PDB file of C-alpha atoms and ligand atoms in Angstrom:
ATOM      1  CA  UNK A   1     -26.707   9.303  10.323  1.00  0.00           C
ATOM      2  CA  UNK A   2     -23.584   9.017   7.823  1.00  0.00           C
ATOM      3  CA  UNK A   3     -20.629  10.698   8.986  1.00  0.00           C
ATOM      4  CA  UNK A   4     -19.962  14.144   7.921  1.00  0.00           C
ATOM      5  CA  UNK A   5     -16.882  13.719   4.917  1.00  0.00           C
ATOM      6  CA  UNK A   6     -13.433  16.093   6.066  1.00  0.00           C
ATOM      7  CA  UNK A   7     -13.009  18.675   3.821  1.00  0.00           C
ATOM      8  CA  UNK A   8      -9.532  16.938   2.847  1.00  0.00           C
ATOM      9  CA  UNK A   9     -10.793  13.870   2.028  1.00  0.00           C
ATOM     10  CA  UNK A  10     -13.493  15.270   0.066  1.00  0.00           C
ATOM     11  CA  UNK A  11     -11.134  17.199  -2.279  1.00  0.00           C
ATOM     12  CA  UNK A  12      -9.016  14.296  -2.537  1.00  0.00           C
ATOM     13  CA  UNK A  13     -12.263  12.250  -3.636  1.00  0.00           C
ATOM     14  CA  UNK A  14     -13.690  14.643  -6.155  1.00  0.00           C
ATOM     15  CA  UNK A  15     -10.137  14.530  -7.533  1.00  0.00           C
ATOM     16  CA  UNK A  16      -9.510  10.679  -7.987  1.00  0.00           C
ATOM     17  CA  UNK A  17     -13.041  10.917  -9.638  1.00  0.00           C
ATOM     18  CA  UNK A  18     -12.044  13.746 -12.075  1.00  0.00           C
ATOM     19  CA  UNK A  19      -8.955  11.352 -12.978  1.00  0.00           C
ATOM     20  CA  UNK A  20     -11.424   7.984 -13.955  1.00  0.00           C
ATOM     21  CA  UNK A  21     -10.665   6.562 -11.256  1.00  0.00           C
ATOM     22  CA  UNK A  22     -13.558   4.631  -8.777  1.00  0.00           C
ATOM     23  CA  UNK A  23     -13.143   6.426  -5.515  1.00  0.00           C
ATOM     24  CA  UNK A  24     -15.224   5.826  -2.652  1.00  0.00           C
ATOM     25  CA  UNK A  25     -15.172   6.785   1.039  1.00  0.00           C
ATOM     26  CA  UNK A  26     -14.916   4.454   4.161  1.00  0.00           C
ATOM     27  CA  UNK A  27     -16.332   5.386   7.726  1.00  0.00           C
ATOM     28  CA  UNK A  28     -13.499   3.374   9.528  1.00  0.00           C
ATOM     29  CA  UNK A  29     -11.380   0.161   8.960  1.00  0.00           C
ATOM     30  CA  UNK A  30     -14.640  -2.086   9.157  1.00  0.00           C
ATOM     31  CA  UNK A  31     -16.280  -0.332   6.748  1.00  0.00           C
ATOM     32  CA  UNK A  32     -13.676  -0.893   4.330  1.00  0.00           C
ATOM     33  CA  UNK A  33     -13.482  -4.070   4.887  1.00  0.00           C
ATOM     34  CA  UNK A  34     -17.133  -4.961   3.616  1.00  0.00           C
ATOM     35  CA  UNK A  35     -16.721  -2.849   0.590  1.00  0.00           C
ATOM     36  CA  UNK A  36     -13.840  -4.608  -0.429  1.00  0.00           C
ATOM     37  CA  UNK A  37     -15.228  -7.863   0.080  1.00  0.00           C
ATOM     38  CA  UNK A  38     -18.376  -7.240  -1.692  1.00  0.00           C
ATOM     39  CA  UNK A  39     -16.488  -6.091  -4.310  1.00  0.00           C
ATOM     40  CA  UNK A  40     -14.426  -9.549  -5.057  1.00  0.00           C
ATOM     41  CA  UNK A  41     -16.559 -12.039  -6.750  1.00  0.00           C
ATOM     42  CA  UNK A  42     -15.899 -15.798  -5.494  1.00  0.00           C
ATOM     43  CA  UNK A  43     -13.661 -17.767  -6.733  1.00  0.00           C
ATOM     44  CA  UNK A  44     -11.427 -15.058  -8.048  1.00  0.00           C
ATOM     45  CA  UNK A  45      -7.595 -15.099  -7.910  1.00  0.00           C
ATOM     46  CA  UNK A  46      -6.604 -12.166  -5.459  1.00  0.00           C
ATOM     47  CA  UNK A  47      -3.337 -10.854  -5.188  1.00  0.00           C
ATOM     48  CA  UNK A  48      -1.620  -8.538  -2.429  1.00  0.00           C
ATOM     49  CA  UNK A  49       1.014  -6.233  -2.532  1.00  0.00           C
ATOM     50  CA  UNK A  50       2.717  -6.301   0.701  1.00  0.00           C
ATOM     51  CA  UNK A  51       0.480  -4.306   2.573  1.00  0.00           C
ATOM     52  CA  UNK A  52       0.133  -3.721   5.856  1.00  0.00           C
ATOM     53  CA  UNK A  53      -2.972  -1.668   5.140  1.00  0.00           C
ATOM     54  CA  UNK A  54      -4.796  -4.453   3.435  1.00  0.00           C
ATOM     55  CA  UNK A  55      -3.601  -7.076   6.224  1.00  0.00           C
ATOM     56  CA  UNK A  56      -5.378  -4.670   8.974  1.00  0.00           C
ATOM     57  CA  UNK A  57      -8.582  -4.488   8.153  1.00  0.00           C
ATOM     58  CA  UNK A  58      -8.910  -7.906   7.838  1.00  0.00           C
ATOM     59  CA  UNK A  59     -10.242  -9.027   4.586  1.00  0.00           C
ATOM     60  CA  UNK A  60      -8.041 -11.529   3.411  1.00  0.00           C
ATOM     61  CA  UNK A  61      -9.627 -13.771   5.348  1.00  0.00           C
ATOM     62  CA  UNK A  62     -12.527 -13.142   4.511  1.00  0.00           C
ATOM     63  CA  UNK A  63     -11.434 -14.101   1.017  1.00  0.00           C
ATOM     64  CA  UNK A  64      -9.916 -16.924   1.710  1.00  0.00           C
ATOM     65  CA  UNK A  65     -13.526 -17.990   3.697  1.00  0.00           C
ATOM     66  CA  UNK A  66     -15.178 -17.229   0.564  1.00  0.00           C
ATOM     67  CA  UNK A  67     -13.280 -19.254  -1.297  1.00  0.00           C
ATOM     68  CA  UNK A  68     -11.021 -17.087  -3.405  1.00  0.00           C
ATOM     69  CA  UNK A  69      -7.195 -18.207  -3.438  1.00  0.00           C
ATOM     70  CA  UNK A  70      -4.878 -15.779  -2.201  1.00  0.00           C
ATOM     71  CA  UNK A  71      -1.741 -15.215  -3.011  1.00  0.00           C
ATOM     72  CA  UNK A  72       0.522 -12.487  -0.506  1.00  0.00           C
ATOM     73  CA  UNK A  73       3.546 -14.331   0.194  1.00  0.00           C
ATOM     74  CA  UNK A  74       4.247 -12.244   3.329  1.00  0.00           C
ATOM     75  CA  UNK A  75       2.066 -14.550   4.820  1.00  0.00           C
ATOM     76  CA  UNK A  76       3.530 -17.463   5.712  1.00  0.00           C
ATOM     77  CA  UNK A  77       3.019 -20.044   6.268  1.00  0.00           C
ATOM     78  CA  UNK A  78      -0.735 -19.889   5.380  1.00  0.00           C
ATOM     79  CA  UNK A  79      -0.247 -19.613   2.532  1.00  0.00           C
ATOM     80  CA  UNK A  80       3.075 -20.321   0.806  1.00  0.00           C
ATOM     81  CA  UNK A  81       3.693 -22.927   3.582  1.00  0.00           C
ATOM     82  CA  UNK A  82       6.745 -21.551   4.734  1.00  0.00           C
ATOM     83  CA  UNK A  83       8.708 -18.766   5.593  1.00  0.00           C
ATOM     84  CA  UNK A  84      10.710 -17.403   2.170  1.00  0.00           C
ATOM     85  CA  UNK A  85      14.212 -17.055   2.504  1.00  0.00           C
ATOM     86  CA  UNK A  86      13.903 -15.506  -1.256  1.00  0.00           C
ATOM     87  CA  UNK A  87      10.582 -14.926  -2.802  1.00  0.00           C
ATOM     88  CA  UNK A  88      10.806 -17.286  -6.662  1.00  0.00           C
ATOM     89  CA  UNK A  89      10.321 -14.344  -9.150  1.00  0.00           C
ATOM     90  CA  UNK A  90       7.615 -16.729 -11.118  1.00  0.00           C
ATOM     91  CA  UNK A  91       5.450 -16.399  -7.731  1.00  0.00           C
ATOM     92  CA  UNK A  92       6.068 -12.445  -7.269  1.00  0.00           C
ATOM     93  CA  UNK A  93       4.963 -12.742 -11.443  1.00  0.00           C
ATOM     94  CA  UNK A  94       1.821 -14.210 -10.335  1.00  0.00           C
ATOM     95  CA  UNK A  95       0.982 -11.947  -7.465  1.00  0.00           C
ATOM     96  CA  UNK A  96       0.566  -9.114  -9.069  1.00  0.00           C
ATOM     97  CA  UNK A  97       0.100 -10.243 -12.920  1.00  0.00           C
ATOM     98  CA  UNK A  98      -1.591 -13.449 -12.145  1.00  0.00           C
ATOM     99  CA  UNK A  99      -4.512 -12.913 -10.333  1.00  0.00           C
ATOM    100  CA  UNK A 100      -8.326 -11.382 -11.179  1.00  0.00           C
ATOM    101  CA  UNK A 101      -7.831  -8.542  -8.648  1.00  0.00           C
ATOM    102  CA  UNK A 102      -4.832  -7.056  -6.693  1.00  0.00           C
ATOM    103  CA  UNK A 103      -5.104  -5.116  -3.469  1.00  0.00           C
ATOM    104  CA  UNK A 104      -3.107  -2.729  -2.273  1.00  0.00           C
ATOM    105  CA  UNK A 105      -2.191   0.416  -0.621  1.00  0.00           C
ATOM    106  CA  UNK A 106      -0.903   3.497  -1.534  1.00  0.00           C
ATOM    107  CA  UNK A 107       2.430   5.012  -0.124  1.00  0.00           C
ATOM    108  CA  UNK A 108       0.448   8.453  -0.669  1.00  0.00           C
ATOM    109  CA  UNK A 109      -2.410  10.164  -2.080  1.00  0.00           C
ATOM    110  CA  UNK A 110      -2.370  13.653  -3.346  1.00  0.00           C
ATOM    111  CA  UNK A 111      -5.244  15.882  -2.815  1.00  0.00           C
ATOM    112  CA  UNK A 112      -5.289  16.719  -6.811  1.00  0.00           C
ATOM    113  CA  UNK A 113      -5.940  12.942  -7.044  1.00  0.00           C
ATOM    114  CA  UNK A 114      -2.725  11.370  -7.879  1.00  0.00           C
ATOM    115  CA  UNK A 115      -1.489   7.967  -6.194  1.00  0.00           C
ATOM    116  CA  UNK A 116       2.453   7.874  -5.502  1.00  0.00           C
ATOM    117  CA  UNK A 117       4.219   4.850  -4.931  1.00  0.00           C
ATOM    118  CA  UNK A 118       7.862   3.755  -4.811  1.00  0.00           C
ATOM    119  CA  UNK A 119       8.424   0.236  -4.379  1.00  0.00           C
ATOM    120  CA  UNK A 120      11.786  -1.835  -4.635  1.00  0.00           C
ATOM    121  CA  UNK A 121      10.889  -4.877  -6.992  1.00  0.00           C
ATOM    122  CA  UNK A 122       7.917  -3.317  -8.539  1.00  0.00           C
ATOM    123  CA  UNK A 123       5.430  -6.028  -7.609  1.00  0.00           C
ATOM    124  CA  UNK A 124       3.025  -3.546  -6.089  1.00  0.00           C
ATOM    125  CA  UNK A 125       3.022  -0.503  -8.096  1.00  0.00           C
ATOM    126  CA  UNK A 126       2.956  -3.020 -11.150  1.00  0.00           C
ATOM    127  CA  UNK A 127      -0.252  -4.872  -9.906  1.00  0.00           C
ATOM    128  CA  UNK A 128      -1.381  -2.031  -9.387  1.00  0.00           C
ATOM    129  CA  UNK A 129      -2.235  -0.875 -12.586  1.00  0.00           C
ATOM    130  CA  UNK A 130      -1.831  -3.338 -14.791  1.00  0.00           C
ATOM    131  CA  UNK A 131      -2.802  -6.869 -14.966  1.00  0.00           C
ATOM    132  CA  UNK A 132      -5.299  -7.746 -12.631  1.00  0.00           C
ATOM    133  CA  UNK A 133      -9.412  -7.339 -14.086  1.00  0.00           C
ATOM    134  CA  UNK A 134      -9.635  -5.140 -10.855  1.00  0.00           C
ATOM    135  CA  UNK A 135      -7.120  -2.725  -8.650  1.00  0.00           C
ATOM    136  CA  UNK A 136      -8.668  -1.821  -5.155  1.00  0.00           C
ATOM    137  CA  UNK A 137      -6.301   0.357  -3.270  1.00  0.00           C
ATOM    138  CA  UNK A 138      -7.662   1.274   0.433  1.00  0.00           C
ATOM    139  CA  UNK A 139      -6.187   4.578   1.566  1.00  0.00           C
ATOM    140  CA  UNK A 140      -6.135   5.775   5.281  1.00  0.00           C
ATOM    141  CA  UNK A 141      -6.601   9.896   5.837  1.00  0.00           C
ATOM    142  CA  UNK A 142      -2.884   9.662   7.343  1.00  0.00           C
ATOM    143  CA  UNK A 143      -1.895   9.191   3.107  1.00  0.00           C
ATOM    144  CA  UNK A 144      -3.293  12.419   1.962  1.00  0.00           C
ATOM    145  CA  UNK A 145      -0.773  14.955   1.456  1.00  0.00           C
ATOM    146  CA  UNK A 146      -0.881  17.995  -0.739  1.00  0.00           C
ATOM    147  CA  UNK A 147       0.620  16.909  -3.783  1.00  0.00           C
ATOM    148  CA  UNK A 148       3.481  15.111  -5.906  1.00  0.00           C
ATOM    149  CA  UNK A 149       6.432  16.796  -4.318  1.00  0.00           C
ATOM    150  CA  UNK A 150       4.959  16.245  -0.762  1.00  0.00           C
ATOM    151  CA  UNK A 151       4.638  12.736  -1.523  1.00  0.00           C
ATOM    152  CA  UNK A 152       7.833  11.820  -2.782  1.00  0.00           C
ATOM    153  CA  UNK A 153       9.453  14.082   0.300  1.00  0.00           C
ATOM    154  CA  UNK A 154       7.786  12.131   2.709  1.00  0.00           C
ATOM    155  CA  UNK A 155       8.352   8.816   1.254  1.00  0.00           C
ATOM    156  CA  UNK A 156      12.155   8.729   0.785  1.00  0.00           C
ATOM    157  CA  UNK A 157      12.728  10.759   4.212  1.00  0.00           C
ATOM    158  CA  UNK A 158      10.023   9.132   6.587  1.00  0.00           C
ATOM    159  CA  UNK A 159       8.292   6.459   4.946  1.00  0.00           C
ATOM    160  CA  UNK A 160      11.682   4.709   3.602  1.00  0.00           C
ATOM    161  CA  UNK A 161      13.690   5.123   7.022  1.00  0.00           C
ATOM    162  CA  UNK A 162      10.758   3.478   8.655  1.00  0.00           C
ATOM    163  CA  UNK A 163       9.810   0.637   6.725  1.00  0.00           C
ATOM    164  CA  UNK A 164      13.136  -0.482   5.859  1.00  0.00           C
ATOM    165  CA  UNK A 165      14.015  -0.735   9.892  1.00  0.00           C
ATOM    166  CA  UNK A 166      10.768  -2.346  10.240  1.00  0.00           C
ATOM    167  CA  UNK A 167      11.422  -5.613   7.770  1.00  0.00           C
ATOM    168  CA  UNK A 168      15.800  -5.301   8.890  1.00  0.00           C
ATOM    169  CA  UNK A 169      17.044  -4.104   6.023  1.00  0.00           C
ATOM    170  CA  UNK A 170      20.468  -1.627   6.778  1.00  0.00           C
ATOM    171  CA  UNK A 171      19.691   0.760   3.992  1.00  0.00           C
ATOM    172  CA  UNK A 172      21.691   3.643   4.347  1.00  0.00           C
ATOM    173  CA  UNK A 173      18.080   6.247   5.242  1.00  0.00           C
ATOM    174  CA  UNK A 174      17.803   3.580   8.435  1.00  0.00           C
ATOM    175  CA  UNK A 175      20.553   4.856  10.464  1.00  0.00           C
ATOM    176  CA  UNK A 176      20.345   8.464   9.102  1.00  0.00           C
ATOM    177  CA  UNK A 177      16.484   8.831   9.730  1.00  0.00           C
ATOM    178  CA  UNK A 178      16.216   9.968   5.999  1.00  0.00           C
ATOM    179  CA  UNK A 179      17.225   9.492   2.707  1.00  0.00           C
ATOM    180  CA  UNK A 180      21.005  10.093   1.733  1.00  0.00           C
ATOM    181  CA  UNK A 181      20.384  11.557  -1.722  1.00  0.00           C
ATOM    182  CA  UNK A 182      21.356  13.253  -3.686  1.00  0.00           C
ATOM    183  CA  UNK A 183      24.419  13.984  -1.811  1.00  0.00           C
ATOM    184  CA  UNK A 184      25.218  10.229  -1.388  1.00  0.00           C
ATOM    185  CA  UNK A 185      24.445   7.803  -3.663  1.00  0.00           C
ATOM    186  CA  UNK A 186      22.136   5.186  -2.257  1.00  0.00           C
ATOM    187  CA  UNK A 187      24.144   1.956  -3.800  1.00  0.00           C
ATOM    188  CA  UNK A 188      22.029  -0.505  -5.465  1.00  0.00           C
ATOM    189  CA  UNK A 189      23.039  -3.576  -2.983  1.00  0.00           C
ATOM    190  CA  UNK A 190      21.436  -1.046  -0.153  1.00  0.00           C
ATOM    191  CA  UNK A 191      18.617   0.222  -2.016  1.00  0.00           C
ATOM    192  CA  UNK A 192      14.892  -0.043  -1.654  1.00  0.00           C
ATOM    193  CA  UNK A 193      13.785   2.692  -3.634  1.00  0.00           C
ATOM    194  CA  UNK A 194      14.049   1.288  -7.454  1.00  0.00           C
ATOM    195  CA  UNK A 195      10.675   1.177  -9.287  1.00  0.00           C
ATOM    196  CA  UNK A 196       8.249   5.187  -8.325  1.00  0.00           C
ATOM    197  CA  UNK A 197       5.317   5.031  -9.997  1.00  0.00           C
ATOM    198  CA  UNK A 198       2.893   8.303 -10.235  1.00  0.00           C
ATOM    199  CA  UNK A 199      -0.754   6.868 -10.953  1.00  0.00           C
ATOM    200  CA  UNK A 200      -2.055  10.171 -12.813  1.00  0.00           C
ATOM    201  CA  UNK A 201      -5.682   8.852 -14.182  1.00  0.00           C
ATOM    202  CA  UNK A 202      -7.198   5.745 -15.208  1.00  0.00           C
ATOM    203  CA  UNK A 203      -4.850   4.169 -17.578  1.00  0.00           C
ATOM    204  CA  UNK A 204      -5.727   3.754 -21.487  1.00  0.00           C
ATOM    205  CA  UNK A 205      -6.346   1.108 -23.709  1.00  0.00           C
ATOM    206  CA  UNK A 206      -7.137  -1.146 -20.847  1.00  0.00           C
ATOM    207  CA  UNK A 207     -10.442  -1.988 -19.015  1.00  0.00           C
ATOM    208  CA  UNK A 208      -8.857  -2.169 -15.753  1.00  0.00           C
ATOM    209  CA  UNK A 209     -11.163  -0.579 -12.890  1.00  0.00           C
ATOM    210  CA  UNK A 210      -9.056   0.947 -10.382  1.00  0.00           C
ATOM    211  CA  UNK A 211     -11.367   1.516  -7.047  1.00  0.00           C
ATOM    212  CA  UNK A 212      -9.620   4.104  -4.298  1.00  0.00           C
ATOM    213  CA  UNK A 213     -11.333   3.957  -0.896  1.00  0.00           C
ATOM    214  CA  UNK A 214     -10.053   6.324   1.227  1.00  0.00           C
ATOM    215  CA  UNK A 215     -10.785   5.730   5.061  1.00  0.00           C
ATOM    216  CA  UNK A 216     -11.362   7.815   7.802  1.00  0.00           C
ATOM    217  CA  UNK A 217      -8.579   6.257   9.736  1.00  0.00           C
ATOM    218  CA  UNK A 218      -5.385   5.858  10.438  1.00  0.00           C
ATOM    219  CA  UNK A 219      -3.964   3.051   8.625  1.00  0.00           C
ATOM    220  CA  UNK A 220      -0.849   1.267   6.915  1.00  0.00           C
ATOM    221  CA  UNK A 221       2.421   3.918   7.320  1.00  0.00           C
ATOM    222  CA  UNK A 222       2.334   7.792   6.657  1.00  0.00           C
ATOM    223  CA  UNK A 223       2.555  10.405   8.843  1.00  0.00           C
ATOM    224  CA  UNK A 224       3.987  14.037   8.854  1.00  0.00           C
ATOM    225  CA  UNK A 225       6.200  14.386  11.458  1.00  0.00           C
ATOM    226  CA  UNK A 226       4.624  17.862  12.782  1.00  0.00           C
ATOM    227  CA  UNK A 227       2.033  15.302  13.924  1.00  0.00           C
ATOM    228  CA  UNK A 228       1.393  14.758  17.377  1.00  0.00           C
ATOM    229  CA  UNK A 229       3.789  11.979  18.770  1.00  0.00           C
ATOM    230  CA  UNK A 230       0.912  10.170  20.270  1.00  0.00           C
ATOM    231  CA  UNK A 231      -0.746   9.820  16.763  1.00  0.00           C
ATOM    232  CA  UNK A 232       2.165   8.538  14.850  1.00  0.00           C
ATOM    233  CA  UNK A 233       2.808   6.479  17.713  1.00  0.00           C
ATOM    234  CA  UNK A 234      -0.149   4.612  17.270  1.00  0.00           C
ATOM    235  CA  UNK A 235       0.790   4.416  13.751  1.00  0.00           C
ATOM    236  CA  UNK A 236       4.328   3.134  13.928  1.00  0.00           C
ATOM    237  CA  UNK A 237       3.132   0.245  16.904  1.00  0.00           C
ATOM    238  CA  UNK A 238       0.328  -0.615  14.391  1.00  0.00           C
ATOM    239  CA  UNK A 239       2.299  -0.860  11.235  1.00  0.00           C
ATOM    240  CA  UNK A 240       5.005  -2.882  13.130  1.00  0.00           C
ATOM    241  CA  UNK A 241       2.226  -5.381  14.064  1.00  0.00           C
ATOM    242  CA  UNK A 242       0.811  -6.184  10.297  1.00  0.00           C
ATOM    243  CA  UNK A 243       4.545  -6.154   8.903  1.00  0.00           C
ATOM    244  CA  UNK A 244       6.508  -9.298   8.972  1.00  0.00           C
ATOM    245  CA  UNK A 245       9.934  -9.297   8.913  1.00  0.00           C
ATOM    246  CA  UNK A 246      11.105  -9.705   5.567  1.00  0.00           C
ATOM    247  CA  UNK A 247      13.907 -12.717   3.240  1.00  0.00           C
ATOM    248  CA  UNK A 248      16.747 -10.643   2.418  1.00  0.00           C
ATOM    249  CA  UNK A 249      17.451  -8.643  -0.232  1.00  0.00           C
ATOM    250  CA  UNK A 250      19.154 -10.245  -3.665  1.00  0.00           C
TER     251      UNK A 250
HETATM  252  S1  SF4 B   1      17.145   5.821  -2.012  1.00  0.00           S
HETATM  253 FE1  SF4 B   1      18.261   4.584  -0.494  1.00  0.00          FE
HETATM  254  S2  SF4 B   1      18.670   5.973   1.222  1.00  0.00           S
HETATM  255 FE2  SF4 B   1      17.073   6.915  -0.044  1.00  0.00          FE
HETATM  256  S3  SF4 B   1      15.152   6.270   0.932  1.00  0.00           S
HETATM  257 FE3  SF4 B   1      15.628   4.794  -0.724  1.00  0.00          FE
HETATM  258  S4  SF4 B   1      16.748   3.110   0.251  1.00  0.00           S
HETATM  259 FE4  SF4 B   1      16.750   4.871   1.654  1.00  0.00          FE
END
């Protein structure tokens, strides 16, 4: 019997669908992982954009089995052979402009169907939505929030801190547990946040297909801190584990 849809995720469906844009719902991780898969043709170029989401559930290998090249180079050394000290911009170019379809996740997903990003070199939120023939972004339930303010609060003061910590960056949010603007200026030599990107429908004049599976799990990082510890526990160990540490910043 198919699992009965939470009224959040449901909204947040109906919405990314009112806004052209292909979403789809996901039972759990596994799930998710056959959809995207049987989405890819063979033989296709995929990219990645540094997700931890997309890591988790599995399918790059998959992709690689079926014989599609992938390109994430935040996995090393399968792929680029060996840990980057700094990522060559002509191979973050084709990671996210060169390839047939680009996977990602979303830093959030508002419930009036909007996908919020802010990324620091722009490779994600880029590949995102332009570029590739095809843009699958797999969302866990911990994304959803209520809308664009939400999103961009959670981010910078939760998200950020996090992340940055996570790859050993000393951005000034890491050792005050949230962003320092606007009452410091976050310096560009420390900053991460540079490039936010608000996906608001299906862009024009282009025959991308963005796809937006939203699963009923946990996955990748976001979480509101009201949350039980034990939940965003689980979510902090897991994110840790799919996030590699990462070549320093330019
Ligand atoms: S702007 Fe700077 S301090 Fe604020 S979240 Fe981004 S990196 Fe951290």
């Amino acid at each position: 019997m198919a699992k009965r849809i939470d009224e959040e995720i449901e909204v947040t469906l109906q919405a990314l669908k009112r806004r052209g844009l292909d979403a789809r719902f996901a039972e759990n991780r596994r799930v998710a992982r056959q959809m995207v898969a049987a989405m890819v043709p063979e033989h296709w170029i995929v990219g990645c954009g540094d997700s931890a989401t997309i890591r988790s559930i599995g399918v790059l290998q998959d992709l690689m089995d079926m014989g599609n090249r992938v390109l994430d180079y935040h996995i090393w050394p399968k792929i680029m052979r060996e840990k980057p000290q700094r990522v060559p911009l002509r191979v973050m170019k084709q990671t996210s402009q060169g390839c047939d379809v680009f996977l990602s996740s979303s830093n959030a997903v508002t419930m009036d169907g909007k996908l919020v990003n802010i990324d620091g070199a722009g490779i994600r939120v880029t590949g995102m939505v332009f570029g590739p023939l095809l843009s699958i972004v797999v969302v866990g339930k911990n994304k959803i929030v209520r809308d664009v303010d939400a999103a961009l609060h959670r981010i910078k003061n939760v998200i950020a801190p996090f992340h940055l910590k996570t790859i050993g960056w000393d951005s000034p949010c890491v050792a005050a547990g949230q962003c320092v603007e606007p009452a410091t200026f976050c310096q560009p030599e420390r900053r991460a946040c540079n490039v936010t990107v608000v996906l608001e429908s299906r862009p024009s004049s282009t025959d991308i297909d963005i796809a937006v599976i939203i699963v009923d799990e946990d996955l990748g990082l976001g979480w509101d801190p009201a949350w039980p510890q034990e939940r965003t526990g689980r979510i902090q160990a897991e994110y840790i584990r799919w996030t590699p540490p990462h070549g320093p910043r330019r």
